[in-house]
CSV table of C-alpha atoms in Angstrom, one decimal:
chain,number,residue,atom,x,y,z
A,1,UNK,CA,0.1,0.1,0.2
A,2,UNK,CA,1.7,3.5,-1.2
A,3,UNK,CA,1.2,5.9,2.2
A,4,UNK,CA,2.5,9.3,2.2
A,5,UNK,CA,5.4,8.3,4.6
A,6,UNK,CA,6.3,5.5,1.4
A,7,UNK,CA,6.3,8.3,-1.4
A,8,UNK,CA,8.8,10.8,1.1
A,9,UNK,CA,11.1,8.2,1.9
A,10,UNK,CA,11.4,7.3,-2.0
A,11,UNK,CA,12.1,11.3,-2.9
A,12,UNK,CA,14.3,11.1,-0.6
A,13,UNK,CA,16.4,7.9,-2.0
A,14,UNK,CA,16.0,10.0,-5.3
A,15,UNK,CA,17.1,12.9,-4.1
A,16,UNK,CA,20.1,11.3,-3.0
A,17,UNK,CA,20.3,9.0,-6.8
A,18,UNK,CA,20.3,12.4,-8.5
A,19,UNK,CA,16.6,10.2,-10.2
A,20,UNK,CA,14.6,13.3,-11.7
A,21,UNK,CA,12.2,11.9,-13.8
A,22,UNK,CA,12.3,9.4,-10.9
A,23,UNK,CA,11.2,12.3,-8.3
A,24,UNK,CA,9.2,14.5,-10.0
A,25,UNK,CA,6.9,10.8,-11.0
A,26,UNK,CA,6.7,11.2,-6.8
A,27,UNK,CA,5.9,14.4,-6.6
A,28,UNK,CA,2.8,14.1,-8.7
A,29,UNK,CA,1.9,10.8,-6.3
A,30,UNK,CA,2.2,13.1,-3.2
A,31,UNK,CA,-0.1,16.0,-4.7
A,32,UNK,CA,-3.5,13.0,-3.6
A,33,UNK,CA,-2.5,12.8,-0.4
A,34,UNK,CA,-2.2,17.0,0.4
A,35,UNK,CA,-4.6,20.2,0.9
A,36,UNK,CA,-3.8,23.0,-1.8
A,37,UNK,CA,-1.0,24.0,1.7
A,38,UNK,CA,0.7,21.5,1.0
A,39,UNK,CA,0.7,20.1,-2.1
A,40,UNK,CA,2.5,24.2,-3.2
A,41,UNK,CA,4.5,24.3,-0.3
A,42,UNK,CA,6.4,20.5,-1.2
A,43,UNK,CA,6.3,21.7,-4.8
A,44,UNK,CA,8.6,24.7,-3.8
A,45,UNK,CA,10.5,22.3,-2.0
A,46,UNK,CA,11.5,19.7,-4.6
A,47,UNK,CA,12.5,22.7,-7.2
A,48,UNK,CA,14.6,24.0,-3.7
A,49,UNK,CA,15.9,21.0,-3.2
A,50,UNK,CA,16.4,20.4,-7.4
A,51,UNK,CA,18.5,24.1,-7.3
A,52,UNK,CA,20.3,23.6,-4.7
A,53,UNK,CA,21.3,20.5,-2.9
A,54,UNK,CA,22.6,20.2,0.7
A,55,UNK,CA,25.0,19.2,3.3
A,56,UNK,CA,24.3,16.8,6.6
A,57,UNK,CA,26.4,19.7,8.4
A,58,UNK,CA,24.0,22.6,6.6
A,59,UNK,CA,21.3,20.0,7.5
A,60,UNK,CA,22.2,19.9,11.0
A,61,UNK,CA,22.7,23.4,11.0
A,62,UNK,CA,19.4,24.4,9.8
A,63,UNK,CA,17.6,22.1,12.3
A,64,UNK,CA,19.2,24.3,15.1
A,65,UNK,CA,18.7,27.4,13.6
A,66,UNK,CA,14.6,26.6,13.2
A,67,UNK,CA,14.5,24.9,16.7
A,68,UNK,CA,15.8,27.7,18.4
A,69,UNK,CA,12.8,30.1,16.6
A,70,UNK,CA,10.7,28.3,17.4
A,71,UNK,CA,11.6,27.8,20.2
A,72,UNK,CA,10.9,31.4,20.7
A,73,UNK,CA,14.3,33.5,19.7
A,74,UNK,CA,13.5,36.4,17.6
A,75,UNK,CA,17.4,36.5,16.8
A,76,UNK,CA,19.2,33.8,16.1
A,77,UNK,CA,22.4,34.3,14.4
A,78,UNK,CA,24.4,31.3,12.1
A,79,UNK,CA,27.9,31.1,12.2
A,80,UNK,CA,30.8,29.0,9.8
A,81,UNK,CA,34.2,29.3,8.0
A,82,UNK,CA,34.3,31.1,4.9
A,83,UNK,CA,33.9,28.9,1.6
A,84,UNK,CA,32.5,26.0,4.2
A,85,UNK,CA,28.2,26.3,2.5
A,86,UNK,CA,25.9,29.2,4.2
A,87,UNK,CA,25.0,29.8,1.2
A,88,UNK,CA,23.9,25.7,1.5
A,89,UNK,CA,23.1,25.6,5.5
A,90,UNK,CA,20.5,28.7,4.0
A,91,UNK,CA,19.1,26.6,1.7
A,92,UNK,CA,18.7,24.0,4.3
A,93,UNK,CA,17.1,26.1,6.8
A,94,UNK,CA,14.4,27.1,3.8
A,95,UNK,CA,14.0,23.8,3.1
A,96,UNK,CA,13.6,23.1,7.2
A,97,UNK,CA,10.3,25.5,6.8
A,98,UNK,CA,8.8,23.7,3.7
A,99,UNK,CA,9.1,20.7,5.6
A,100,UNK,CA,6.5,22.2,8.6
A,101,UNK,CA,4.2,23.9,5.4
A,102,UNK,CA,3.9,20.8,4.3
A,103,UNK,CA,2.3,18.9,8.0
A,104,UNK,CA,0.9,22.1,8.5
A,105,UNK,CA,3.7,23.0,11.0
A,106,UNK,CA,5.5,26.1,10.5
A,107,UNK,CA,6.4,29.1,12.6
A,108,UNK,CA,6.8,31.1,9.9
A,109,UNK,CA,4.9,32.5,6.1
A,110,UNK,CA,6.9,31.0,3.6
A,111,UNK,CA,5.1,34.5,1.3
A,112,UNK,CA,7.1,36.3,3.8
A,113,UNK,CA,10.5,34.8,4.0
A,114,UNK,CA,13.7,37.0,2.7
A,115,UNK,CA,17.0,35.8,2.0
A,116,UNK,CA,18.9,39.6,1.5
A,117,UNK,CA,23.0,41.0,2.5
A,118,UNK,CA,23.7,44.4,2.1
A,119,UNK,CA,26.3,43.9,-0.5
A,120,UNK,CA,26.2,46.1,-3.5
A,121,UNK,CA,27.8,42.9,-6.4
A,122,UNK,CA,25.5,42.5,-9.3
A,123,UNK,CA,27.6,39.1,-9.3
A,124,UNK,CA,26.6,38.1,-5.5
A,125,UNK,CA,22.1,38.5,-6.1
A,126,UNK,CA,23.1,36.4,-9.9
A,127,UNK,CA,24.5,33.3,-8.0
A,128,UNK,CA,22.0,33.3,-5.2
A,129,UNK,CA,19.2,33.3,-8.0
A,130,UNK,CA,21.4,30.3,-10.0
A,131,UNK,CA,21.1,28.7,-6.3
A,132,UNK,CA,18.0,29.3,-5.6
A,133,UNK,CA,14.3,28.6,-7.3
A,134,UNK,CA,12.6,31.3,-9.0
A,135,UNK,CA,9.4,31.2,-7.1
A,136,UNK,CA,12.1,32.8,-4.0
A,137,UNK,CA,13.9,35.3,-6.1
A,138,UNK,CA,11.5,38.9,-6.3
A,139,UNK,CA,12.7,38.0,-1.2
A,140,UNK,CA,16.6,37.3,-1.9
A,141,UNK,CA,17.7,41.3,-2.3
A,142,UNK,CA,20.7,42.8,-1.7
A,143,UNK,CA,22.0,46.3,-1.4
A,144,UNK,CA,20.0,48.4,-3.5
A,145,UNK,CA,16.3,46.4,-3.7
A,146,UNK,CA,17.0,46.7,0.4
A,147,UNK,CA,16.9,50.2,-0.3
A,148,UNK,CA,14.0,49.9,-2.3
A,149,UNK,CA,12.1,47.9,0.0
A,150,UNK,CA,13.0,50.2,2.8
A,151,UNK,CA,11.9,53.4,0.7
A,152,UNK,CA,8.6,51.2,0.2
A,153,UNK,CA,7.8,50.7,4.4
A,154,UNK,CA,7.3,54.3,4.2
A,155,UNK,CA,4.2,53.9,2.2
A,156,UNK,CA,3.2,50.4,3.9
A,157,UNK,CA,4.4,50.5,7.1
A,158,UNK,CA,3.4,46.6,7.8
A,159,UNK,CA,4.6,45.1,4.6
A,160,UNK,CA,6.9,42.8,7.0
A,161,UNK,CA,4.8,42.7,9.8
A,162,UNK,CA,5.1,38.5,10.3
A,163,UNK,CA,8.2,38.4,8.5
A,164,UNK,CA,11.5,35.8,8.2
A,165,UNK,CA,14.3,37.7,6.9
A,166,UNK,CA,17.3,36.2,6.2
A,167,UNK,CA,20.8,38.0,6.7
A,168,UNK,CA,24.1,36.8,4.2
A,169,UNK,CA,27.2,38.2,5.1
A,170,UNK,CA,25.5,39.6,8.1
A,171,UNK,CA,28.5,42.2,9.6
A,172,UNK,CA,27.5,43.7,6.1
A,173,UNK,CA,27.0,48.1,5.9
A,174,UNK,CA,25.8,46.8,9.7
A,175,UNK,CA,26.8,50.1,11.7
A,176,UNK,CA,24.0,52.6,12.8
A,177,UNK,CA,22.5,54.1,10.2
A,178,UNK,CA,23.5,51.9,7.2
A,179,UNK,CA,21.4,49.9,4.8
A,180,UNK,CA,20.5,47.1,7.4
A,181,UNK,CA,20.1,49.8,10.5
A,182,UNK,CA,18.3,52.1,8.1
A,183,UNK,CA,15.5,48.7,7.1
A,184,UNK,CA,15.0,47.4,10.3
A,185,UNK,CA,14.9,50.4,12.8
A,186,UNK,CA,12.5,49.6,15.3
A,187,UNK,CA,10.8,45.7,13.7
A,188,UNK,CA,10.4,44.4,16.5
A,189,UNK,CA,7.8,42.3,14.6
A,190,UNK,CA,10.6,40.7,12.6
A,191,UNK,CA,12.0,37.1,12.9
A,192,UNK,CA,16.1,37.5,12.1
A,193,UNK,CA,18.5,34.8,11.2
A,194,UNK,CA,22.5,36.6,10.9
A,195,UNK,CA,24.4,34.2,9.1
A,196,UNK,CA,28.4,35.5,8.6
A,197,UNK,CA,32.0,34.2,8.7
A,198,UNK,CA,33.3,37.1,10.8
A,199,UNK,CA,29.7,38.7,13.0
A,200,UNK,CA,31.4,40.4,15.1
A,201,UNK,CA,29.1,42.9,17.2
A,202,UNK,CA,26.7,42.1,15.3
A,203,UNK,CA,26.7,38.7,17.2
A,204,UNK,CA,27.4,41.5,20.5
A,205,UNK,CA,25.0,43.2,20.1
A,206,UNK,CA,22.0,40.0,19.1
A,207,UNK,CA,22.2,38.2,22.0
A,208,UNK,CA,19.5,35.4,21.7
A,209,UNK,CA,20.9,31.9,19.9
A,210,UNK,CA,24.5,31.2,18.6
A,211,UNK,CA,25.1,28.4,15.9
A,212,UNK,CA,27.8,27.3,14.6
A,213,UNK,CA,28.6,25.3,11.3
A,214,UNK,CA,30.4,22.3,11.2
A,215,UNK,CA,33.0,22.8,7.5
A,216,UNK,CA,32.4,19.6,6.2
A,217,UNK,CA,33.9,16.5,4.8
A,218,UNK,CA,36.1,17.7,2.6
A,219,UNK,CA,36.6,21.1,4.2
A,220,UNK,CA,40.4,22.9,3.9
A,221,UNK,CA,41.0,26.4,5.6
A,222,UNK,CA,43.4,29.1,5.2
A,223,UNK,CA,45.1,27.2,8.6
A,224,UNK,CA,45.1,24.0,7.3
A,225,UNK,CA,47.0,25.9,4.4
A,226,UNK,CA,49.8,26.8,6.7
A,227,UNK,CA,49.9,24.0,8.8
A,228,UNK,CA,51.3,22.4,4.5
A,229,UNK,CA,53.1,25.2,4.4
A,230,UNK,CA,51.6,27.0,1.9
A,231,UNK,CA,50.9,30.5,3.8
A,232,UNK,CA,53.6,33.0,4.2
A,233,UNK,CA,52.9,36.1,5.8
A,234,UNK,CA,52.2,39.4,2.7
A,235,UNK,CA,54.5,42.4,2.1
A,236,UNK,CA,54.8,45.2,1.1
A,237,UNK,CA,55.2,44.6,-3.2
A,238,UNK,CA,55.9,47.8,-3.6
A,239,UNK,CA,59.9,47.1,-2.9
A,240,UNK,CA,61.8,44.6,-5.0
A,241,UNK,CA,63.0,42.6,-2.6
A,242,UNK,CA,59.1,41.2,-1.4
A,243,UNK,CA,58.4,41.2,-4.6
A,244,UNK,CA,61.5,38.8,-6.0
A,245,UNK,CA,61.3,36.9,-2.6
A,246,UNK,CA,57.2,36.2,-3.7
A,247,UNK,CA,58.3,35.2,-7.9
A,248,UNK,CA,60.8,32.5,-5.9
A,249,UNK,CA,58.2,31.2,-3.5
A,250,UNK,CA,56.0,30.5,-6.5
A,251,UNK,CA,58.5,29.3,-8.9
A,252,UNK,CA,59.5,27.0,-6.4
A,253,UNK,CA,56.8,25.4,-6.1
A,254,UNK,CA,55.2,26.2,-9.5
A,255,UNK,CA,58.7,25.7,-11.0
A,256,UNK,CA,59.1,27.2,-15.1
A,257,UNK,CA,58.2,24.7,-17.9
A,258,UNK,CA,55.7,23.0,-15.4
A,259,UNK,CA,51.7,24.0,-15.8
A,260,UNK,CA,50.4,27.5,-16.1
A,261,UNK,CA,48.8,28.4,-13.3
A,262,UNK,CA,47.5,32.6,-12.1
A,263,UNK,CA,48.7,34.6,-9.8
A,264,UNK,CA,46.0,37.1,-8.0
A,265,UNK,CA,48.0,40.6,-6.4
A,266,UNK,CA,45.8,42.6,-4.4
A,267,UNK,CA,47.1,46.0,-4.9
A,268,UNK,CA,46.8,49.6,-3.8
A,269,UNK,CA,43.7,52.2,-4.7
A,270,UNK,CA,44.7,54.7,-6.2
A,271,UNK,CA,45.9,56.9,-4.0
A,272,UNK,CA,49.3,58.9,-4.6
A,273,UNK,CA,52.2,57.0,-5.6
A,274,UNK,CA,50.3,53.5,-4.0
A,275,UNK,CA,49.1,51.8,-6.7
A,276,UNK,CA,51.4,53.0,-9.1
A,277,UNK,CA,55.1,52.0,-6.7
A,278,UNK,CA,53.4,48.5,-6.8
A,279,UNK,CA,52.1,47.8,-10.1
A,280,UNK,CA,54.6,49.1,-12.1
A,281,UNK,CA,57.8,47.2,-9.8
A,282,UNK,CA,55.6,43.9,-10.2
A,283,UNK,CA,55.4,44.7,-13.9
A,284,UNK,CA,59.5,44.5,-13.5
A,285,UNK,CA,59.4,41.3,-11.0
A,286,UNK,CA,57.6,39.8,-12.9
A,287,UNK,CA,58.5,40.5,-17.1
A,288,UNK,CA,59.0,37.0,-17.7
A,289,UNK,CA,55.1,36.0,-16.5
A,290,UNK,CA,52.4,38.3,-18.4
A,291,UNK,CA,51.4,40.8,-16.1
A,292,UNK,CA,47.7,42.8,-16.8
A,293,UNK,CA,45.1,44.7,-14.3
A,294,UNK,CA,42.0,43.3,-14.4
A,295,UNK,CA,38.4,44.2,-12.6
A,296,UNK,CA,36.8,41.1,-13.9
A,297,UNK,CA,39.3,37.8,-12.9
A,298,UNK,CA,36.4,35.2,-13.6
A,299,UNK,CA,36.7,35.8,-17.5
A,300,UNK,CA,39.7,34.9,-17.0
A,301,UNK,CA,40.0,31.6,-14.2
A,302,UNK,CA,37.8,29.8,-16.3
A,303,UNK,CA,40.9,28.3,-19.1
A,304,UNK,CA,44.0,27.3,-17.6
A,305,UNK,CA,46.5,30.2,-19.4
A,306,UNK,CA,49.3,29.5,-21.9
A,307,UNK,CA,51.4,31.1,-19.5
A,308,UNK,CA,52.2,31.8,-15.6
A,309,UNK,CA,49.7,34.9,-15.9
A,310,UNK,CA,49.7,37.9,-12.5
A,311,UNK,CA,46.8,39.8,-13.0
A,312,UNK,CA,46.8,42.5,-10.2
A,313,UNK,CA,42.7,43.5,-8.8
A,314,UNK,CA,42.1,46.2,-6.3
A,315,UNK,CA,39.1,46.2,-3.9
A,316,UNK,CA,36.4,43.8,-5.6
A,317,UNK,CA,36.6,39.4,-4.1
A,318,UNK,CA,35.6,39.8,-0.4
A,319,UNK,CA,32.8,38.7,1.2
A,320,UNK,CA,30.4,35.9,-0.8
A,321,UNK,CA,32.5,35.4,-3.4
A,322,UNK,CA,34.5,32.4,-4.7
A,323,UNK,CA,37.3,32.1,-7.1
A,324,UNK,CA,37.4,29.1,-9.5
A,325,UNK,CA,41.0,27.2,-8.5
A,326,UNK,CA,41.6,24.9,-10.9
A,327,UNK,CA,44.5,27.5,-12.3
A,328,UNK,CA,44.7,29.1,-9.5
A,329,UNK,CA,48.2,28.7,-8.3
A,330,UNK,CA,48.9,32.2,-5.8
A,331,UNK,CA,46.8,34.8,-3.8
A,332,UNK,CA,49.1,37.6,-2.0
A,333,UNK,CA,47.0,39.7,-0.4
A,334,UNK,CA,47.5,43.8,-0.3
A,335,UNK,CA,49.6,43.9,2.9
A,336,UNK,CA,48.8,47.1,6.1
A,337,UNK,CA,49.6,47.5,9.2
A,338,UNK,CA,46.2,48.1,10.7
A,339,UNK,CA,43.9,46.2,9.4
A,340,UNK,CA,41.5,45.1,11.2
A,341,UNK,CA,40.9,41.2,11.3
A,342,UNK,CA,37.5,41.1,9.5
A,343,UNK,CA,39.1,42.4,6.8
A,344,UNK,CA,41.6,39.9,6.2
A,345,UNK,CA,39.7,37.4,6.7
A,346,UNK,CA,37.0,38.1,4.6
A,347,UNK,CA,40.1,38.8,1.6
A,348,UNK,CA,42.0,36.6,0.7
A,349,UNK,CA,42.9,34.1,3.6
A,350,UNK,CA,39.2,33.3,2.9
A,351,UNK,CA,38.3,32.7,-0.3
A,352,UNK,CA,41.1,30.8,-0.6
A,353,UNK,CA,39.6,27.8,0.9
A,354,UNK,CA,37.1,25.7,0.7
A,355,UNK,CA,36.5,22.1,-0.5
A,356,UNK,CA,38.5,22.5,-4.1
A,357,UNK,CA,41.2,24.1,-2.4
A,358,UNK,CA,43.8,22.3,-4.5
A,359,UNK,CA,46.5,20.9,-3.1
A,360,UNK,CA,49.4,23.3,-4.0
A,361,UNK,CA,47.8,26.6,-3.9
A,362,UNK,CA,49.7,29.6,-2.3
A,363,UNK,CA,48.6,31.6,-0.1
A,364,UNK,CA,50.3,35.3,1.7
A,365,UNK,CA,48.0,36.4,4.0
A,366,UNK,CA,48.8,37.9,6.9
A,367,UNK,CA,49.6,35.2,9.8
A,368,UNK,CA,48.7,36.6,12.9
A,369,UNK,CA,45.0,36.8,11.6
A,370,UNK,CA,44.8,33.2,10.0
A,371,UNK,CA,45.6,31.5,14.0
A,372,UNK,CA,43.2,34.5,15.7
A,373,UNK,CA,40.6,33.2,14.2
A,374,UNK,CA,40.6,30.0,15.1
A,375,UNK,CA,39.1,30.6,18.6
A,376,UNK,CA,37.1,33.8,17.2
A,377,UNK,CA,34.4,30.9,14.8
A,378,UNK,CA,34.9,29.0,18.4
A,379,UNK,CA,33.2,31.8,19.9
A,380,UNK,CA,36.5,33.4,21.3
A,381,UNK,CA,35.7,37.2,20.0
A,382,UNK,CA,38.5,38.9,22.4
A,383,UNK,CA,41.1,39.7,20.9
A,384,UNK,CA,39.3,40.6,17.7
A,385,UNK,CA,39.7,43.3,16.0
A,386,UNK,CA,36.9,44.4,13.0
A,387,UNK,CA,34.2,47.3,12.2
A,388,UNK,CA,32.0,46.7,14.5
A,389,UNK,CA,34.2,45.2,17.1
A,390,UNK,CA,37.1,46.4,19.8
A,391,UNK,CA,39.5,44.4,20.4
A,392,UNK,CA,38.6,44.4,23.7
A,393,UNK,CA,35.2,42.3,22.4
A,394,UNK,CA,32.8,45.0,22.1
A,395,UNK,CA,30.0,46.4,19.5
A,396,UNK,CA,31.0,49.4,17.8
A,397,UNK,CA,26.8,49.7,17.0
A,398,UNK,CA,25.4,47.5,14.8
A,399,UNK,CA,21.4,47.7,13.0
A,400,UNK,CA,20.8,45.3,16.2
């Protein structure tokens, strides 16, 4: 006898096996057991599962977040390492809510569930649209969408009443009078899920439940790379001896005649002669390489270079952005004596790690921050510096 439980179990098996044809047949079968609301929720859930598969650590973290909201917490913070699957955890959270909708005991209105970020980057929005089905797209917002929503609330003040808002990269534009504060100020009837690898002052001010998602199997962190001898202290590349040391260390790992690789270097902004000094030094020291100043490295990384190629970028590729690493040999971050730890962590240190980190990828960053992050992500925030956090572990003021 076919029962709802049997159909559900078969659907889970079809998802694991990637059998999309069987999944579609089972979806049709499941409709015979459900109310119209359950049918819609099941349809949305299946579309989400197809768009964004998730893993066990993400499911577990999502269930913790949902349980905290269900038990009465209005705000829950979800912390996870850079590139460890925070987007998958968000998808798992939405899936968890939909599963509750199917059986009729969901604590939230799915049509008022938003996934937002104050990042103002079209690439970020495009990436999120790829990972979530179309029924969610109108409520996936980046910075410009949040500003438009804030303006709309002036004429429709009840629009967000009872909403649940997942804020991705919740540390970004999190200060008082910035984007998130203008949107959420005084809105105590909104549930918040704050997602970040560096929550900083937001974590201090939010209080409430705090969930830490461990990385899944196969994850490589910057600390793992450091232990493996592949992380070095970044220096001022406008100084020739530092640029030569960089070249020599790279060629020791990737000698001429072997596979060609990309080297990505973050250079200073165009203020005074800082940028030109670094660019001119690199171009001279790496004259045997192809050297280019670029805006979009993605146009290069997809293809194997014909020879070692050094790409110089300025301020992009920080939080939420990923590199295609197949042909990537080295990442060299900008040296600065007073860069906050969170800025360092969200830069190349955070982009180097993940589930696709090559065994020979080299990283130049601030080594002190690599060490400190290991205690920070475990919950000990003292000694860590960020835009919204003092080294004493006190908030500098956030939207919370």
